[in-house]
């Protein structure tokens, strides 16, 4: 039916519900907000029952088709939310998703959440089948040049405004972390004395953030300062920072390193790949120290930590974050 971006979703939902929504990308905040909007629209159309499925390794794809065929006596419409963190359903999953699409109806809504898909995945039979019956929402990262505009839009949505210098201060502070930016804006709603945030107000607000921040953790790990990185991780936990925020930052950096390694091998200069000058030597040294195979293994471990955070595995998420921190610092886990 349609392939849209998050900004187009509200208008799309007002035009009526599709039986299938596929949300794909690597920005947790935007994924969460898109899913919230879809769930709310579905509830407004009488979808009062919800099944949540996690498509991890060895997932029983019969559960998807079974959930589609079992409606409660008290709810005539159901949302089936399927999270597929690996992004690849395999042969069985591909067949199950195609069968679901072939039998799509107005009584069951599928919300499929996936990481960013590559071109081959977007052209796969199962994606084509789902897209033919539903809506695919592609979520792209907000890069450094777009961040001030994104922050300004968020401030306006919160009935606030800010001086250009204040917006730039916040953009530099959050360094691409949309979740952190959103949290800072929520704080500004409480701190702001008037509707226009000055540079001084912004400076004071961001200066009062946690002494141990996730960006300090990443920089210490990239610099191979394992002791400093672990100390920062412990500080983050002590100050009440949520595990998903830390995991987001670590996983994002691992993906960035993989992409940067590939482009460096193609001959692209580091100053074109890393916009913030002070981070260029950190990224370059980490790319030389860590091999692609290692980074791919780190991403697999990050998915295991994500599963633990959601309660799907017998593991302490913070122990998993400690292991990832040591790995990114170039140290073997204890």
Short mmCIF file of N, CA and C in Angstrom, two decimals, residues 105-204:
data_model
loop_
_atom_site.label_atom_id
_atom_site.label_comp_id
_atom_site.label_asym_id
_atom_site.label_seq_id
_atom_site.Cartn_x
_atom_site.Cartn_y
_atom_site.Cartn_z
N UNK A 105 -6.87 -9.46 7.33
CA UNK A 105 -8.28 -9.07 7.41
C UNK A 105 -8.44 -7.90 8.37
N UNK A 106 -9.67 -7.43 8.49
CA UNK A 106 -9.95 -6.25 9.30
C UNK A 106 -10.04 -6.54 10.79
N UNK A 107 -9.98 -7.82 11.18
CA UNK A 107 -10.14 -8.19 12.59
C UNK A 107 -8.81 -8.30 13.33
N UNK A 108 -7.71 -8.40 12.58
CA UNK A 108 -6.40 -8.59 13.18
C UNK A 108 -5.40 -7.60 12.55
N UNK A 109 -4.67 -6.90 13.39
CA UNK A 109 -3.66 -5.94 12.92
C UNK A 109 -2.28 -6.42 13.33
N UNK A 110 -1.38 -6.56 12.38
CA UNK A 110 0.00 -6.96 12.67
C UNK A 110 0.87 -5.73 12.73
N UNK A 111 1.59 -5.56 13.85
CA UNK A 111 2.60 -4.52 14.01
C UNK A 111 3.95 -5.21 14.12
N UNK A 112 4.73 -5.16 13.06
CA UNK A 112 6.03 -5.84 12.99
C UNK A 112 7.13 -4.81 13.16
N UNK A 113 7.99 -5.01 14.17
CA UNK A 113 9.06 -4.06 14.49
C UNK A 113 10.40 -4.70 14.17
N UNK A 114 11.18 -4.03 13.32
CA UNK A 114 12.44 -4.58 12.82
C UNK A 114 13.54 -3.54 12.92
N UNK A 115 14.81 -3.98 12.99
CA UNK A 115 15.91 -3.03 12.85
C UNK A 115 15.98 -2.53 11.41
N UNK A 116 16.92 -1.65 11.14
CA UNK A 116 17.08 -1.12 9.78
C UNK A 116 17.33 -2.28 8.80
N UNK A 117 16.60 -2.27 7.70
CA UNK A 117 16.73 -3.32 6.70
C UNK A 117 17.60 -2.86 5.54
N UNK A 118 18.42 -3.78 5.03
CA UNK A 118 19.23 -3.42 3.86
C UNK A 118 18.40 -3.60 2.59
N UNK A 119 19.01 -3.28 1.45
CA UNK A 119 18.27 -3.30 0.19
C UNK A 119 17.74 -4.70 -0.13
N UNK A 120 18.57 -5.72 0.12
CA UNK A 120 18.15 -7.09 -0.18
C UNK A 120 16.93 -7.48 0.65
N UNK A 121 16.94 -7.10 1.92
CA UNK A 121 15.80 -7.42 2.79
C UNK A 121 14.54 -6.68 2.35
N UNK A 122 14.70 -5.41 1.95
CA UNK A 122 13.55 -4.63 1.51
C UNK A 122 12.94 -5.21 0.23
N UNK A 123 13.74 -5.93 -0.55
CA UNK A 123 13.25 -6.54 -1.78
C UNK A 123 12.88 -8.01 -1.62
N UNK A 124 12.90 -8.51 -0.39
CA UNK A 124 12.58 -9.92 -0.14
C UNK A 124 11.09 -10.19 -0.36
N UNK A 125 10.76 -11.45 -0.57
CA UNK A 125 9.36 -11.82 -0.83
C UNK A 125 8.47 -11.50 0.36
N UNK A 126 8.97 -11.75 1.57
CA UNK A 126 8.12 -11.53 2.74
C UNK A 126 7.83 -10.05 2.99
N UNK A 127 8.82 -9.19 2.75
CA UNK A 127 8.57 -7.76 2.89
C UNK A 127 7.61 -7.28 1.81
N UNK A 128 7.82 -7.75 0.59
CA UNK A 128 6.94 -7.36 -0.50
C UNK A 128 5.50 -7.79 -0.23
N UNK A 129 5.33 -8.99 0.33
CA UNK A 129 3.99 -9.49 0.64
C UNK A 129 3.32 -8.63 1.71
N UNK A 130 4.08 -8.29 2.76
CA UNK A 130 3.53 -7.46 3.84
C UNK A 130 3.21 -6.05 3.33
N UNK A 131 4.12 -5.50 2.54
CA UNK A 131 3.94 -4.15 2.04
C UNK A 131 2.75 -4.05 1.09
N UNK A 132 2.47 -5.13 0.37
CA UNK A 132 1.33 -5.12 -0.56
C UNK A 132 0.01 -4.97 0.17
N UNK A 133 -0.03 -5.43 1.44
CA UNK A 133 -1.27 -5.36 2.22
C UNK A 133 -1.25 -4.28 3.30
N UNK A 134 -0.09 -3.66 3.52
CA UNK A 134 0.00 -2.74 4.64
C UNK A 134 0.88 -1.53 4.38
N UNK A 135 1.48 -1.02 5.45
CA UNK A 135 2.27 0.21 5.42
C UNK A 135 3.65 -0.09 5.99
N UNK A 136 4.69 0.34 5.32
CA UNK A 136 6.05 0.18 5.81
C UNK A 136 6.58 1.56 6.19
N UNK A 137 6.96 1.71 7.45
CA UNK A 137 7.49 2.99 7.96
C UNK A 137 8.99 2.86 8.12
N UNK A 138 9.74 3.60 7.33
CA UNK A 138 11.20 3.58 7.39
C UNK A 138 11.69 4.73 8.25
N UNK A 139 12.45 4.41 9.28
CA UNK A 139 12.97 5.41 10.21
C UNK A 139 14.46 5.59 9.96
N UNK A 140 14.83 6.80 9.58
CA UNK A 140 16.23 7.11 9.29
C UNK A 140 16.85 7.88 10.44
N UNK A 141 18.15 7.71 10.69
CA UNK A 141 18.81 8.48 11.74
C UNK A 141 18.76 9.98 11.46
N UNK A 142 18.75 10.76 12.51
CA UNK A 142 18.83 12.22 12.38
C UNK A 142 20.31 12.58 12.50
N UNK A 143 20.92 13.05 11.41
CA UNK A 143 22.36 13.31 11.45
C UNK A 143 22.64 14.66 12.10
N UNK A 144 23.92 14.95 12.27
CA UNK A 144 24.34 16.15 13.02
C UNK A 144 23.79 17.43 12.40
N UNK A 145 23.75 17.49 11.07
CA UNK A 145 23.27 18.71 10.42
C UNK A 145 21.77 18.92 10.60
N UNK A 146 21.02 17.84 10.78
CA UNK A 146 19.56 17.92 10.93
C UNK A 146 19.13 18.07 12.39
N UNK A 147 20.04 17.81 13.33
CA UNK A 147 19.67 17.76 14.74
C UNK A 147 19.09 19.08 15.26
N UNK A 148 19.69 20.25 14.96
CA UNK A 148 19.09 21.50 15.47
C UNK A 148 17.65 21.69 15.00
N UNK A 149 17.37 21.38 13.72
CA UNK A 149 16.00 21.52 13.21
C UNK A 149 15.05 20.56 13.93
N UNK A 150 15.52 19.31 14.18
CA UNK A 150 14.70 18.33 14.88
C UNK A 150 14.39 18.80 16.29
N UNK A 151 15.41 19.35 16.99
CA UNK A 151 15.21 19.85 18.35
C UNK A 151 14.24 21.02 18.34
N UNK A 152 14.36 21.91 17.37
CA UNK A 152 13.46 23.06 17.29
C UNK A 152 12.02 22.60 17.11
N UNK A 153 11.80 21.62 16.25
CA UNK A 153 10.45 21.08 16.05
C UNK A 153 9.90 20.49 17.34
N UNK A 154 10.75 19.78 18.07
CA UNK A 154 10.31 19.18 19.34
C UNK A 154 9.97 20.25 20.37
N UNK A 155 10.77 21.30 20.41
CA UNK A 155 10.48 22.39 21.34
C UNK A 155 9.14 23.04 21.01
N UNK A 156 8.89 23.27 19.72
CA UNK A 156 7.63 23.89 19.32
C UNK A 156 6.44 22.99 19.67
N UNK A 157 6.63 21.67 19.51
CA UNK A 157 5.57 20.73 19.86
C UNK A 157 5.29 20.76 21.36
N UNK A 158 6.30 21.14 22.15
CA UNK A 158 6.14 21.24 23.61
C UNK A 158 5.74 22.64 24.04
N UNK A 159 5.32 23.48 23.06
CA UNK A 159 4.92 24.87 23.32
C UNK A 159 6.07 25.70 23.87
N UNK A 160 7.27 25.40 23.41
CA UNK A 160 8.45 26.15 23.79
C UNK A 160 9.15 26.64 22.52
N UNK A 161 10.06 27.57 22.71
CA UNK A 161 10.95 27.99 21.63
C UNK A 161 12.30 28.27 22.26
N UNK A 162 13.30 28.47 21.45
CA UNK A 162 14.65 28.69 21.98
C UNK A 162 15.46 29.53 21.03
N UNK A 163 16.41 30.26 21.59
CA UNK A 163 17.35 31.01 20.77
C UNK A 163 18.20 30.03 19.95
N UNK A 164 18.61 30.42 18.75
CA UNK A 164 19.44 29.51 17.93
C UNK A 164 20.66 28.98 18.66
N UNK A 165 21.31 29.83 19.46
CA UNK A 165 22.48 29.38 20.21
C UNK A 165 22.10 28.31 21.24
N UNK A 166 20.94 28.48 21.86
CA UNK A 166 20.47 27.50 22.85
C UNK A 166 20.20 26.16 22.18
N UNK A 167 19.60 26.19 21.00
CA UNK A 167 19.32 24.95 20.26
C UNK A 167 20.64 24.25 19.91
N UNK A 168 21.64 25.02 19.49
CA UNK A 168 22.92 24.44 19.14
C UNK A 168 23.61 23.81 20.35
N UNK A 169 23.47 24.44 21.51
CA UNK A 169 24.04 23.88 22.74
C UNK A 169 23.46 22.51 23.02
N UNK A 170 22.14 22.39 22.92
CA UNK A 170 21.50 21.10 23.19
C UNK A 170 21.89 20.08 22.13
N UNK A 171 21.96 20.50 20.87
CA UNK A 171 22.34 19.57 19.79
C UNK A 171 23.74 19.00 20.03
N UNK A 172 24.67 19.84 20.46
CA UNK A 172 26.02 19.37 20.73
C UNK A 172 26.06 18.48 21.96
N UNK A 173 25.21 18.81 22.94
CA UNK A 173 25.20 18.03 24.19
C UNK A 173 24.72 16.60 23.97
N UNK A 174 23.68 16.43 23.17
CA UNK A 174 23.10 15.09 23.03
C UNK A 174 23.78 14.27 21.93
N UNK A 175 24.52 14.92 21.02
CA UNK A 175 25.31 14.24 20.00
C UNK A 175 24.54 13.14 19.27
N UNK A 176 23.34 13.46 18.81
CA UNK A 176 22.59 12.50 18.00
C UNK A 176 21.68 11.56 18.76
N UNK A 177 21.71 11.60 20.09
CA UNK A 177 20.85 10.72 20.90
C UNK A 177 19.47 11.37 21.04
N UNK A 178 18.51 10.89 20.25
CA UNK A 178 17.18 11.50 20.25
C UNK A 178 16.47 11.31 21.57
N UNK A 179 16.69 10.16 22.20
CA UNK A 179 16.07 9.90 23.50
C UNK A 179 16.57 10.90 24.54
N UNK A 180 17.88 11.16 24.55
CA UNK A 180 18.45 12.13 25.48
C UNK A 180 17.90 13.52 25.20
N UNK A 181 17.79 13.88 23.91
CA UNK A 181 17.24 15.20 23.55
C UNK A 181 15.81 15.34 24.03
N UNK A 182 15.01 14.30 23.84
CA UNK A 182 13.62 14.33 24.28
C UNK A 182 13.52 14.49 25.79
N UNK A 183 14.39 13.80 26.52
CA UNK A 183 14.38 13.90 27.98
C UNK A 183 14.77 15.31 28.44
N UNK A 184 15.75 15.92 27.75
CA UNK A 184 16.16 17.28 28.10
C UNK A 184 15.02 18.26 27.84
N UNK A 185 14.27 18.07 26.77
CA UNK A 185 13.16 18.97 26.46
C UNK A 185 12.07 18.84 27.52
N UNK A 186 11.82 17.60 27.98
CA UNK A 186 10.84 17.41 29.06
C UNK A 186 11.29 18.16 30.31
N UNK A 187 12.59 18.13 30.58
CA UNK A 187 13.10 18.85 31.75
C UNK A 187 12.96 20.36 31.57
N UNK A 188 13.20 20.84 30.34
CA UNK A 188 13.09 22.27 30.07
C UNK A 188 11.66 22.77 30.28
N UNK A 189 10.68 21.92 30.03
CA UNK A 189 9.28 22.32 30.26
C UNK A 189 9.04 22.69 31.71
N UNK A 190 9.82 22.07 32.61
CA UNK A 190 9.68 22.36 34.05
C UNK A 190 10.55 23.53 34.48
N UNK A 191 11.70 23.70 33.81
CA UNK A 191 12.66 24.71 34.24
C UNK A 191 12.45 26.08 33.61
N UNK A 192 11.89 26.10 32.40
CA UNK A 192 11.80 27.36 31.65
C UNK A 192 10.90 28.36 32.36
N UNK A 193 11.38 29.61 32.47
CA UNK A 193 10.60 30.67 33.09
C UNK A 193 9.63 31.30 32.09
N UNK A 194 9.98 31.22 30.81
CA UNK A 194 9.07 31.71 29.77
C UNK A 194 9.15 30.77 28.57
N UNK A 195 8.45 31.11 27.51
CA UNK A 195 8.34 30.17 26.39
C UNK A 195 9.55 30.15 25.48
N UNK A 196 10.48 31.10 25.63
CA UNK A 196 11.68 31.14 24.80
C UNK A 196 12.89 30.81 25.67
N UNK A 197 13.59 29.73 25.35
CA UNK A 197 14.73 29.28 26.14
C UNK A 197 15.98 30.05 25.69
N UNK A 198 16.63 30.69 26.63
CA UNK A 198 17.86 31.42 26.31
C UNK A 198 19.05 30.47 26.34
N UNK A 199 20.18 30.95 25.81
CA UNK A 199 21.41 30.15 25.84
C UNK A 199 21.84 29.89 27.27
N UNK A 200 21.68 30.89 28.16
CA UNK A 200 22.07 30.71 29.56
C UNK A 200 21.21 29.65 30.23
N UNK A 201 19.91 29.70 29.98
CA UNK A 201 19.01 28.70 30.56
C UNK A 201 19.37 27.30 30.07
N UNK A 202 19.66 27.19 28.78
CA UNK A 202 20.03 25.89 28.22
C UNK A 202 21.33 25.38 28.82
N UNK A 203 22.30 26.28 28.96
CA UNK A 203 23.59 25.89 29.56
C UNK A 203 23.39 25.37 30.96
N UNK A 204 22.59 26.09 31.74
CA UNK A 204 22.35 25.66 33.12
C UNK A 204 21.61 24.34 33.18
#
